[in-house]
Coordinates of C-alpha atoms and ligand atoms in Angstrom, one line a residue:
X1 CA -41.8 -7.5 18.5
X2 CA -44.5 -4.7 17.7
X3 CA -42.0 -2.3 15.9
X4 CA -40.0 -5.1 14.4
X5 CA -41.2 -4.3 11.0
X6 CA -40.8 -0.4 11.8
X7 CA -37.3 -1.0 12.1
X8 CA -36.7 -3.1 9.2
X9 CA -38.2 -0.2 7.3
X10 CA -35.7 2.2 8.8
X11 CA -33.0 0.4 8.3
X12 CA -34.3 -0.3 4.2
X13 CA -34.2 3.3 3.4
X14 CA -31.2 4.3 5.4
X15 CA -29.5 1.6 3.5
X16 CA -30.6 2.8 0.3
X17 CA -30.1 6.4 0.9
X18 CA -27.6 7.1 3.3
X19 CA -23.8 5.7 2.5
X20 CA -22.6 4.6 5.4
X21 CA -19.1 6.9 7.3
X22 CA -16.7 3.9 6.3
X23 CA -17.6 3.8 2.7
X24 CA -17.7 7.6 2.8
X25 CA -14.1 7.7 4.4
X26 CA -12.6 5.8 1.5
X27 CA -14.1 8.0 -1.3
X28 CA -12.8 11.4 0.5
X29 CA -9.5 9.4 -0.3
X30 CA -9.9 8.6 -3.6
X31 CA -11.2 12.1 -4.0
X32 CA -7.5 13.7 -2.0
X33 CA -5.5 11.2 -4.0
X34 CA -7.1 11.6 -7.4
X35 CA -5.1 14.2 -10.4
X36 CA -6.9 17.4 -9.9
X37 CA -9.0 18.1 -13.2
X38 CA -8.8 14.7 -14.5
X39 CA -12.4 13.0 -16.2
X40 CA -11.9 10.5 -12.9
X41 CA -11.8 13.7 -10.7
X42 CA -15.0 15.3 -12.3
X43 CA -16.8 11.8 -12.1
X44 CA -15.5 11.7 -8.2
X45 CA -17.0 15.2 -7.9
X46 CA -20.6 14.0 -9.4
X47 CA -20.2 11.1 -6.8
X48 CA -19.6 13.1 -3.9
X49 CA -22.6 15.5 -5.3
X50 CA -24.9 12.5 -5.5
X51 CA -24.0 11.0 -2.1
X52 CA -25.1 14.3 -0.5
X53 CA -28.2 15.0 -2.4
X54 CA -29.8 11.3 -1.6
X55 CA -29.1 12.0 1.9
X56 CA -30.7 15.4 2.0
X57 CA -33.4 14.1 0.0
X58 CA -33.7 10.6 1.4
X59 CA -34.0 9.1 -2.3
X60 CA -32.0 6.4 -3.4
X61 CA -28.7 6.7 -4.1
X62 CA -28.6 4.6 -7.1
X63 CA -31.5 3.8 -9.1
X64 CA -30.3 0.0 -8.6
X65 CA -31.0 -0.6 -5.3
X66 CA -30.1 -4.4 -6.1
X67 CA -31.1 -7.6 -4.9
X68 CA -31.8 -7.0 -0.8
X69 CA -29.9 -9.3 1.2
X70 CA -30.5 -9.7 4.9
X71 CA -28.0 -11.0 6.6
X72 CA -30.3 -12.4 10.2
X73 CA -28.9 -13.3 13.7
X74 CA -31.4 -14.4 16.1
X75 CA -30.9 -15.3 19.5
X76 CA -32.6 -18.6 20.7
X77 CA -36.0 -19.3 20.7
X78 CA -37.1 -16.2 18.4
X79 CA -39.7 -16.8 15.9
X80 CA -38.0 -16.7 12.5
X81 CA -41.4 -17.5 10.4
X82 CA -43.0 -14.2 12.0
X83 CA -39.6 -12.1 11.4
X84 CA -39.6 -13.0 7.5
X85 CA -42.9 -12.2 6.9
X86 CA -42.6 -9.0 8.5
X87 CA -39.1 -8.2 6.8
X88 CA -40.7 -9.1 3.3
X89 CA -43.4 -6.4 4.2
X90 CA -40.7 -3.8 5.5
X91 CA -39.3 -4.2 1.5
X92 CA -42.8 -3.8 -0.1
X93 CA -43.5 -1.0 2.0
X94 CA -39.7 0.3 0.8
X95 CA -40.7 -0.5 -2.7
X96 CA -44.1 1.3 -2.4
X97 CA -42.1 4.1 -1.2
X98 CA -40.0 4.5 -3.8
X99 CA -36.9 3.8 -1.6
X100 CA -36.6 0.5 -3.5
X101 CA -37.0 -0.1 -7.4
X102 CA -39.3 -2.9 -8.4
X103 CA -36.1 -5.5 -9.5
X104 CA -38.5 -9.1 -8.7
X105 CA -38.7 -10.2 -12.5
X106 CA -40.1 -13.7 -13.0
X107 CA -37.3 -15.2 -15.2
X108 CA -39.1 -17.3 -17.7
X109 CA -42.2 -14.6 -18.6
X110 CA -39.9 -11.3 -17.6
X111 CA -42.9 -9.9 -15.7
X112 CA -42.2 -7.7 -13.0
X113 CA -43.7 -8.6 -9.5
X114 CA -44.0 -4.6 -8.6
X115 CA -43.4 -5.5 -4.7
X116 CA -39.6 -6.9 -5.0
X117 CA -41.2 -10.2 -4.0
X118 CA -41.2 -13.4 -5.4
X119 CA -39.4 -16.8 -5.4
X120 CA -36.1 -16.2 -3.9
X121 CA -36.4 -12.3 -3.2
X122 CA -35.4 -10.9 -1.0
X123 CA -32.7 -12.6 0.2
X124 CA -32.7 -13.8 3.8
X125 CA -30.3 -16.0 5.8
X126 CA -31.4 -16.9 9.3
X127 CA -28.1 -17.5 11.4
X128 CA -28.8 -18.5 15.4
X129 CA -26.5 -17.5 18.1
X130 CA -26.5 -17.2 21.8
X131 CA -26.8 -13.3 22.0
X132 CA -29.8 -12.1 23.8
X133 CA -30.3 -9.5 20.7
X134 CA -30.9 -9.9 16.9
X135 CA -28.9 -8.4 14.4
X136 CA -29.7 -7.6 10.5
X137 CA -27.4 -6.6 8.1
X138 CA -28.4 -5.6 4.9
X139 CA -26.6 -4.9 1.2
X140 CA -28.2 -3.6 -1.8
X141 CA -26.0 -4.7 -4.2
X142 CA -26.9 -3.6 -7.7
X143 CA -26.8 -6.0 -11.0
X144 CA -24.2 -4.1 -12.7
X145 CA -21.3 -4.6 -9.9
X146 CA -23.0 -8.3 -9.3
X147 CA -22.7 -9.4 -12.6
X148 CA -19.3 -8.5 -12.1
X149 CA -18.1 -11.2 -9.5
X150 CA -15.8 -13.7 -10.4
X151 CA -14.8 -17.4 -9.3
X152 CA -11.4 -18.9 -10.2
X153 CA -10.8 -22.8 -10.0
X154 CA -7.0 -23.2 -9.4
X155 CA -5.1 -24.5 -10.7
X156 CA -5.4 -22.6 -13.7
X157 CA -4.3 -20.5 -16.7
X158 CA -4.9 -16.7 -16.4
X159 CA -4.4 -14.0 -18.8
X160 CA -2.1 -11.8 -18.8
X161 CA -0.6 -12.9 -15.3
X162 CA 0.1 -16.9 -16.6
X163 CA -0.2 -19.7 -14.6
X164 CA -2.2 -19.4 -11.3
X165 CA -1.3 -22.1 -8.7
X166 CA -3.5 -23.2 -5.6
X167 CA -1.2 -20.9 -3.2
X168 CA -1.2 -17.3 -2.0
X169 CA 0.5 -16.4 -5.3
X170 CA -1.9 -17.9 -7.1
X171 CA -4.9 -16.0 -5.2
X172 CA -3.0 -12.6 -5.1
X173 CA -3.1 -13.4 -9.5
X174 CA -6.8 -14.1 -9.3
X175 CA -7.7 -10.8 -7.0
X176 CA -5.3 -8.6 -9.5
X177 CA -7.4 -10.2 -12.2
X178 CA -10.7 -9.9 -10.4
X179 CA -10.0 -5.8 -10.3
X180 CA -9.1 -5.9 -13.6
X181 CA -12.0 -7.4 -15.5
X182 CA -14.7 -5.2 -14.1
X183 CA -13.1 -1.9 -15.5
X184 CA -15.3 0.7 -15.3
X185 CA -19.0 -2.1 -15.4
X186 CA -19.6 -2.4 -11.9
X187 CA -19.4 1.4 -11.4
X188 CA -15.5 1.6 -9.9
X189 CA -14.0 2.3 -7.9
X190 CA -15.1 -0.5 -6.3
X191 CA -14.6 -2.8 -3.1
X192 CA -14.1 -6.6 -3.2
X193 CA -14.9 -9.4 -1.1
X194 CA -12.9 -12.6 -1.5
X195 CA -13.3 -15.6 -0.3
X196 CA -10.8 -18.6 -0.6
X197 CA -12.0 -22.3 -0.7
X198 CA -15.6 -23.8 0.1
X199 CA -17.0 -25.2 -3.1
X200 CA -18.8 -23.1 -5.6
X201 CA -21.9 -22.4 -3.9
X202 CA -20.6 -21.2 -0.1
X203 CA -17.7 -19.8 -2.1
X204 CA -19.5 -16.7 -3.4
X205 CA -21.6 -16.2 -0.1
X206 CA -18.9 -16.1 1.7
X207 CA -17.2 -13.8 -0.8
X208 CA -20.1 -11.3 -0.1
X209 CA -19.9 -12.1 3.8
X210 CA -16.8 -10.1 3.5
X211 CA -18.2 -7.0 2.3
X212 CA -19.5 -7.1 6.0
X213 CA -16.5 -6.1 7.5
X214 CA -15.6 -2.7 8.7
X215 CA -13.3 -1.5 6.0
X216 CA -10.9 0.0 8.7
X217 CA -10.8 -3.5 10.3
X218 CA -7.7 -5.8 10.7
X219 CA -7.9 -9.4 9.2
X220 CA -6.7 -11.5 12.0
X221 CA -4.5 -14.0 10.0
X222 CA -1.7 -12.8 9.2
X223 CA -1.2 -14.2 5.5
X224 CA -4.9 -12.1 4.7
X225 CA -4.3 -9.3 6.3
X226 CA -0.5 -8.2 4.3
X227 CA -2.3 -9.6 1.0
X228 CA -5.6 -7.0 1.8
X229 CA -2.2 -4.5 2.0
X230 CA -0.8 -5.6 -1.1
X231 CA -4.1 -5.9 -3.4
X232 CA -4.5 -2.2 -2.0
X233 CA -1.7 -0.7 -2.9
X234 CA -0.9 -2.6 -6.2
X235 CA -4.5 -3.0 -7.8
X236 CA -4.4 0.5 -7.8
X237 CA -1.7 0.7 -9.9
X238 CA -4.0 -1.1 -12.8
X239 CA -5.1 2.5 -14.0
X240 CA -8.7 1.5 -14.5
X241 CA -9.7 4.8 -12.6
X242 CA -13.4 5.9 -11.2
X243 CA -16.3 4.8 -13.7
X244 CA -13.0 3.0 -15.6
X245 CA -12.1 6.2 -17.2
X246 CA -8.5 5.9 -16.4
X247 CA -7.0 7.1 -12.7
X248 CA -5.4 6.4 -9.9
X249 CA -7.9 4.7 -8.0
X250 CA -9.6 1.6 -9.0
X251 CA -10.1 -0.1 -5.7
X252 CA -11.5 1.4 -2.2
X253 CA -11.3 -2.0 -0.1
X254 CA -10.3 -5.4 -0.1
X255 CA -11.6 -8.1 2.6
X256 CA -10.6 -11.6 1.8
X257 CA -11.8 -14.7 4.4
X258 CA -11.1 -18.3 4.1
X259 CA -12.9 -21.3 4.6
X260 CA -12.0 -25.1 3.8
X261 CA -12.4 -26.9 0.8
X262 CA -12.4 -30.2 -0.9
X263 CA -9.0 -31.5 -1.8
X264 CA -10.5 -31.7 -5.0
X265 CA -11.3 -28.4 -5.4
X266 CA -9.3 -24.6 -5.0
X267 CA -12.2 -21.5 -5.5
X268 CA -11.3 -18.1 -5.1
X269 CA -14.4 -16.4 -5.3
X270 CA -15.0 -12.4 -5.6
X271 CA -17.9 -10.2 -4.7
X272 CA -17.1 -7.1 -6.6
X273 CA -19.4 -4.0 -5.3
X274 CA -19.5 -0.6 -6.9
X275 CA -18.4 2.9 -5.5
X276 CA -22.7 2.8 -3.8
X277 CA -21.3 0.2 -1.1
X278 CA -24.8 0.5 0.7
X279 CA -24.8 -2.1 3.4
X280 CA -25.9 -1.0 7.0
X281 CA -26.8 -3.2 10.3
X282 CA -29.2 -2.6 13.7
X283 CA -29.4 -4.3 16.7
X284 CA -32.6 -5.3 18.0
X285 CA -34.6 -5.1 21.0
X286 CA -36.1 -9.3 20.9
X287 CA -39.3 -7.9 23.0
X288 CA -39.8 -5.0 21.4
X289 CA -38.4 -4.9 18.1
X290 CA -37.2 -1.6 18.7
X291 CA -33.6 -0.4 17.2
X292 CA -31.1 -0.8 19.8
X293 CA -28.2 0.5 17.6
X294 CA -26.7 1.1 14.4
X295 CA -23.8 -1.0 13.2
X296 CA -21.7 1.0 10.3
X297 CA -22.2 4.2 11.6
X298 CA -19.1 4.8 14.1
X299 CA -17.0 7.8 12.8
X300 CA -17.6 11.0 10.6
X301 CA -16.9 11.8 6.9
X302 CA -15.8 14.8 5.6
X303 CA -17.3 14.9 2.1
X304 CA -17.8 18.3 0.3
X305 CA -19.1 19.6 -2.3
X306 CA -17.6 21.5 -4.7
X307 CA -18.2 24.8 -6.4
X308 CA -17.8 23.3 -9.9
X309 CA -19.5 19.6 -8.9
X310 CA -20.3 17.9 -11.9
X311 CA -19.5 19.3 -15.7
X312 CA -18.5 22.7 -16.1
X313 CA -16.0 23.8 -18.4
X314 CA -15.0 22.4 -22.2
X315 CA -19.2 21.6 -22.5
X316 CA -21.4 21.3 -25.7
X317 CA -25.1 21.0 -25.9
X318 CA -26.8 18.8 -27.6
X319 CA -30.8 19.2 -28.5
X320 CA -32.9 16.7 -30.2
X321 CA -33.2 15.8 -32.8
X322 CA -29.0 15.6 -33.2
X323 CA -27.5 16.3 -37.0
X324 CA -24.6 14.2 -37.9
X325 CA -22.3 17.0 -38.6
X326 CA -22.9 17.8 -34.7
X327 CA -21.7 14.5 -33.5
X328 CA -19.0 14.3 -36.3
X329 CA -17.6 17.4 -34.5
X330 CA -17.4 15.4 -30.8
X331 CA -14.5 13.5 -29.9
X332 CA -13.6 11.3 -26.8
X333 CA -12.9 13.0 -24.0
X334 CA -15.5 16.0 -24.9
X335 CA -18.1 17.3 -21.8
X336 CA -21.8 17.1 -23.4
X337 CA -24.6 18.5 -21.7
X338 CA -28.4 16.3 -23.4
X339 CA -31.6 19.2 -23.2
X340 CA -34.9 18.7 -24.7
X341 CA -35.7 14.4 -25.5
X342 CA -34.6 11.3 -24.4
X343 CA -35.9 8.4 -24.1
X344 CA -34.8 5.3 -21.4
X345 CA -34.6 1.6 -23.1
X346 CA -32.6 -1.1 -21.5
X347 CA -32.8 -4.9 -21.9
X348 CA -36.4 -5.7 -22.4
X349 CA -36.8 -2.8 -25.6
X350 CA -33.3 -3.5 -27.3
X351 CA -34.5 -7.0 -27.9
X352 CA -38.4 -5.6 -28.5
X353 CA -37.1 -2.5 -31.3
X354 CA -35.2 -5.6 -33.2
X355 CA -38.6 -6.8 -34.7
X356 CA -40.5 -3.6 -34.2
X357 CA -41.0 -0.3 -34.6
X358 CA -40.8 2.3 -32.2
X359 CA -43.8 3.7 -30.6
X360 CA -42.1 7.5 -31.1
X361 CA -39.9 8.6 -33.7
X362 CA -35.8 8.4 -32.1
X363 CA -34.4 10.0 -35.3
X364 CA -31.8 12.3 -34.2
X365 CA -32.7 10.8 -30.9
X366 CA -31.3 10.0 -27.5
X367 CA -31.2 6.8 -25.8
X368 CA -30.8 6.0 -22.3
X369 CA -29.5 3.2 -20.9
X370 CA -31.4 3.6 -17.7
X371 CA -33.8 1.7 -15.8
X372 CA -35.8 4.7 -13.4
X373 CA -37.1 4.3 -10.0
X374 CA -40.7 6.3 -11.1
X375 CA -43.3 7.4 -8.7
X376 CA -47.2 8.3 -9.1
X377 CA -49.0 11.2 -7.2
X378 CA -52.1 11.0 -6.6
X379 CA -53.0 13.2 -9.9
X380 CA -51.9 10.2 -12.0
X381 CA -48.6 12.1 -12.8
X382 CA -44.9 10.0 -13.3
X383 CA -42.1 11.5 -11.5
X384 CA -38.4 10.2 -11.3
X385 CA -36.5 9.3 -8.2
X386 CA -33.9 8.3 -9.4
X387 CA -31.9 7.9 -13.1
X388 CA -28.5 6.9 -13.6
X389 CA -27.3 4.6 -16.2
X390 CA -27.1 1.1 -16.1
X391 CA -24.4 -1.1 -17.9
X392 CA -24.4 -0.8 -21.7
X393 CA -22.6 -3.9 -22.4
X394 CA -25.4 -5.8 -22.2
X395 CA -26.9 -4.2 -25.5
X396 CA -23.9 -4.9 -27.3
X397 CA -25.7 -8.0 -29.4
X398 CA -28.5 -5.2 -30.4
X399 CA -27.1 -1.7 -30.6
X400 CA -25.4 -1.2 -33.8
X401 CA -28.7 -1.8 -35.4
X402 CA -31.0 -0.3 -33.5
X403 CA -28.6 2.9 -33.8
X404 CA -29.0 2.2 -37.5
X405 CA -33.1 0.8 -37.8
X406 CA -34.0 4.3 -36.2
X407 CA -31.6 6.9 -37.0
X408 CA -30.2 7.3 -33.2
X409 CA -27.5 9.8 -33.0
X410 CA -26.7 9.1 -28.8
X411 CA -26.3 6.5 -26.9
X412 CA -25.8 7.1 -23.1
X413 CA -24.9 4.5 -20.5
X414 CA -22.4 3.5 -18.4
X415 CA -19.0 1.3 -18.7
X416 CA -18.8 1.0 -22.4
X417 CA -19.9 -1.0 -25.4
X418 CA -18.0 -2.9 -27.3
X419 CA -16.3 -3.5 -31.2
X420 CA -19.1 -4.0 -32.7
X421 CA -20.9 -1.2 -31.8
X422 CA -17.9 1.0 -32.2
X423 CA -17.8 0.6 -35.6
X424 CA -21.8 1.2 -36.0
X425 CA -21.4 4.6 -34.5
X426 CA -18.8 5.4 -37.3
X427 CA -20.8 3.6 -39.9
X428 CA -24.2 6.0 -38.9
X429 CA -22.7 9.1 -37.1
X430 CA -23.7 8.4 -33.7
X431 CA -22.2 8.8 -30.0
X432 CA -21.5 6.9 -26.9
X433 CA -22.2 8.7 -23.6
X434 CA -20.8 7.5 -20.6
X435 CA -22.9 8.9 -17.5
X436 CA -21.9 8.6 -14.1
X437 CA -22.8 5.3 -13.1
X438 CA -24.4 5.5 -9.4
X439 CA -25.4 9.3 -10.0
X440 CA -29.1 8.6 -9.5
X441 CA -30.2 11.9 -7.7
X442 CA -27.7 13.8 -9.4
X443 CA -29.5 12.7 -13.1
X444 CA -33.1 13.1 -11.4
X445 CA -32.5 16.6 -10.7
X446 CA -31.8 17.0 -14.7
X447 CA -35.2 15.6 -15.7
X448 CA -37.4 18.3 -16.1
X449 CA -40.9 16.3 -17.5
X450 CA -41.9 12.8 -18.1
X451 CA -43.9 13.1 -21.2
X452 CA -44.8 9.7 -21.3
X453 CA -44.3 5.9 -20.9
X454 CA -44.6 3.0 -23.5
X455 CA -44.3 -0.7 -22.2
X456 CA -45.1 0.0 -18.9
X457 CA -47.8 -3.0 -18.5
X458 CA -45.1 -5.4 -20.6
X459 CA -42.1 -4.9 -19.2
X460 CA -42.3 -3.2 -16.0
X461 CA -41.1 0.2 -14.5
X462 CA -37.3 -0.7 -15.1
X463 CA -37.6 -1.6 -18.5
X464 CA -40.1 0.1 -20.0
X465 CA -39.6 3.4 -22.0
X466 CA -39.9 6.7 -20.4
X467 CA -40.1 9.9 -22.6
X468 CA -38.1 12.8 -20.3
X469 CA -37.4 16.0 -20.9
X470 CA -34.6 17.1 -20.0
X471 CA -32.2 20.1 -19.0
X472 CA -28.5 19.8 -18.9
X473 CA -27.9 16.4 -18.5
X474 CA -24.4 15.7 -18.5
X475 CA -22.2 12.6 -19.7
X476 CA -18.6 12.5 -21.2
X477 CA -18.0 11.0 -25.2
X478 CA -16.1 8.3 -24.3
X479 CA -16.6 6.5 -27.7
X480 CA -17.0 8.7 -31.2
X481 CA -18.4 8.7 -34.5
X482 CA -14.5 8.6 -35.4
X483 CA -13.5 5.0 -34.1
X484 CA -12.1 5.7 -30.9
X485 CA -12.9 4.3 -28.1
X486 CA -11.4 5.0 -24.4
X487 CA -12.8 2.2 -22.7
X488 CA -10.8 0.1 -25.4
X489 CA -7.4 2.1 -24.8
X490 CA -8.1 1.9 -20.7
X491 CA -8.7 -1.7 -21.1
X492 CA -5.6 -2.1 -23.3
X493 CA -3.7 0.1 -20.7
X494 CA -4.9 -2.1 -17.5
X495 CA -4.4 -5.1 -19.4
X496 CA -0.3 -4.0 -19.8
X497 CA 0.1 -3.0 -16.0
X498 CA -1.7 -6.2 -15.6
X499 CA 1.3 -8.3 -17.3
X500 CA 3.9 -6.8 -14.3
X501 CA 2.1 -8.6 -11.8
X502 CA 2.8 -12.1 -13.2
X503 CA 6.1 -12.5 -11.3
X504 CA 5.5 -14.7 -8.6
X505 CA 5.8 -12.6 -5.1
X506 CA 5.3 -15.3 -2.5
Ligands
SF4_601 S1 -23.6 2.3 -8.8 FE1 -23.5 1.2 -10.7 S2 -23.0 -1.0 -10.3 FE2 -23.7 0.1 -8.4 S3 -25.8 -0.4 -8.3 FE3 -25.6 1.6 -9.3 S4 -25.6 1.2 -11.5 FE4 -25.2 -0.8 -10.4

């Protein structure tokens, strides 16, 4: 097993990096079927763009590369103990690379481990069979899609499609659902795994078990496989749309398993993933460690760029520091390119700026959403890897005053904020920016300088804040200084469609 941990390595950054042909497949259709020109098309385009660049430049193609999850199949008599060890070193080594961000936080102190070790990361599930080889699978499934899963306990009461029974109608109601909640948070258009019974626990690992299949693959019971059809063709029909700016694709795959239960209980459980479906699998040599063969990589993808990838026409710049009258002129729906300062601040530094200052003025100032994956050279100097947004929601307690304490005129994530915050940006003349969720390499490329890091030894890589400089970073208004709000009028929209699908249909 001498190039065991050589492999696991491989397979680490050609998850991370490389979307596998399936997942590929299935965006080239959103991509055909999507209206020409529309803000889902240009955030398809950015996608595409993205995909190819972190392949050419084996970075990551999200800056969330996610909890790792190894999925292990060992044949018997295999040393498990040694196999851990040297799969927790294949991720350090990933991590150290810069392949991996650092995302091991202890969850009482919030410190960072730096190594994505720690207790209970990775994630690693030792299965025996009677296979002479071993197989590992691995997902990176990022926070923002994973704090979008969702378990049902049927019977049960569900909005907008009524009362959910423990029968296929009443799981077809929760899936529908399940699609509809995450709008545009966990980066859609996205794929779901569902599974159906189990009890809480073995109900959500087996929902991500499903993400395992081969999206071209046929569920062998019957009952699954015409409700897969049916969840494809009608979730679509919700209008939630790539990065849940409206569209004609919300949902790239549907895999739905089912395991017993008590008769106490009825748990439909979802995994939802993103668009950045980054799961690959090897088989191993059990003498020598050595890859044998890949496992998602049957099949070829046609994805292009285009001329125009990205933000092209219809766009205004935006400098810092940002006068009101400048935003006051943006509505939703306008292209904005970001030059000159920004500055990242996620979790850790919403709830910090509450009771104290800033360490650099943000008056007129940009702030990111983002959580980097930075590297050092060997001169001491940052540079990013990767930099898309992360999911704004999760500032919503803190943002309207922040915007206000510090005289912010943008805020930039992804998926939308909420009421609250809404009516802070009309109170103080300030933006919402909705970046391309996922685009990690595609926002790299736009970051010209780091000028400087606050927080660092606090709060970690991913939460500290990074100073950029930036050149023609681009994001769409998706909420204004004027009290509109599309996520609110997609959500509203969804919601409707939603409504048609409470009529029972088996
Ligand atoms: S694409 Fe979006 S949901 Fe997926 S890992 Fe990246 S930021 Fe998270």
């Amino acid at each position: 097993m001498e190039h065991f941990e050589e492999s696991l390595l491989k397979l680490i950054i050609d998850t991370s990096t490389n979307l596998p042909p399936d997942v590929r497949r299935a965006v080239e259709q959103a991509q055909i079927r999507e209206e020409i020109g529309s803000r889902a098309a240009l955030a398809l385009e950015t996608i595409v763009e993205n995909v190819l660049l972190a392949e050419e430049e084996q970075g990551p193609i999200c800056q969330d590369t996610g909890m790792p999850t190894f999925e292990v199949h060992t044949p018997v008599g295999a040393n498990q103990i040694v196999m851990e060890r040297q799969i927790k070193a294949a991720v350090a080594e990933a991590t150290r690379l810069g392949k991996l961000r650092t995302n091991s936080v202890d969850s009482l102190t919030g410190k960072n481990t730096g190594d994505n070790l720690g207790p209970g990361t990775p994630v690693i599930h030792f299965h025996q069979w009677e296979n002479d080889e071993i197989d590992v699978r691995l997902i990176l499934k990022g926070g923002g899609c994973e704090n979008k899963n969702i378990q049902y306990s049927l019977p049960m009461e569900l909005p907008g499609l009524g009362k959910a029974g423990r029968d296929l109608d009443g799981i077809r109601k929760c899936i529908m659902h399940a699609v509809y909640q995450a709008q545009g948070q966990g980066c859609s258009a996205g794929f779901i795994g569902v599974s159906i019974g189990g009890d809480r626990t073995s109900g959500y690992q087996h929902a991500k078990e499903q993400l395992f299949r081969h999206l071209d693959d046929h569920n062998p019971i019957k009952e699954l496989a015409e409700l897969e059809s049916y969840i494809m063709e009608h979730a679509n029909e919700l209008g939630v749309g790539t990065m849940g700016f409206g569209g004609r694709i919300s949902l790239l795959g549907c895999k739905i398993g089912v395991q017993n239960r008590l008769p106490a209980s009825f748990f439909v459980s979802v995994a939802y993933n993103c668009w950045a479906f980054r799961r690959q699998g090897v088989r191993i040599d059990p003498r020598t460690g050595e890859i044998l063969n890949w496992i998602y990589k049957q099949g070829t993808s046609d994805l292009k760029r285009k001329e125009s990838a990205g933000f092209s026409d219809k766009v205004k710049v935006l400098r810092a520091p940002i006068s009101e009258e400048e935003i006051r002129a943006l509505h939703v729906g306008d292209v904005v390119l970001i030059s000159g300062e920004m500055h990242t601040g996620r979790d850790a530094i919403h709830k910090y700026l509450m009771d104290h200052d800033a360490p650099v003025s943000l008056e007129g100032g940009v702030l990111y959403h983002c959580g980097p994956v930075m590297m050092k050279d060997d001169e001491g100097k940052w540079h990013v890897k990767a930099a898309g947004p992360t999911t704004s929601a999760r500032e919503e307690p803190y943002q309207a005053e922040i915007i206000q304490k510090f005289g912010l005129r943008v805020v930039m994530g992804k998926g939308g904020m909420g009421a609250k915050t809404l009516a802070g940006l009309k109170a103080s003349g300030a933006l919402y920016l909705n970046a391309i969720g996922g685009a990690a390499q595609y926002y790299a490329k736009s970051v010209e300088a780091v000028d400087g890091v606050d927080y660092l030894e606090e709060f970690g890589i991913p939460e500290a804040m990074w100073h950029l400089q930036v050149d023609g970073f681009p994001a769409i208004v998706t909420m204004d200084s004027h009290g509109n709000s599309l996520h609110a009028d997609v959500d509203d929209h969804s919601f409707k469609k939603l409504e048609e699908f409470a009529d029972p249909v088996y």
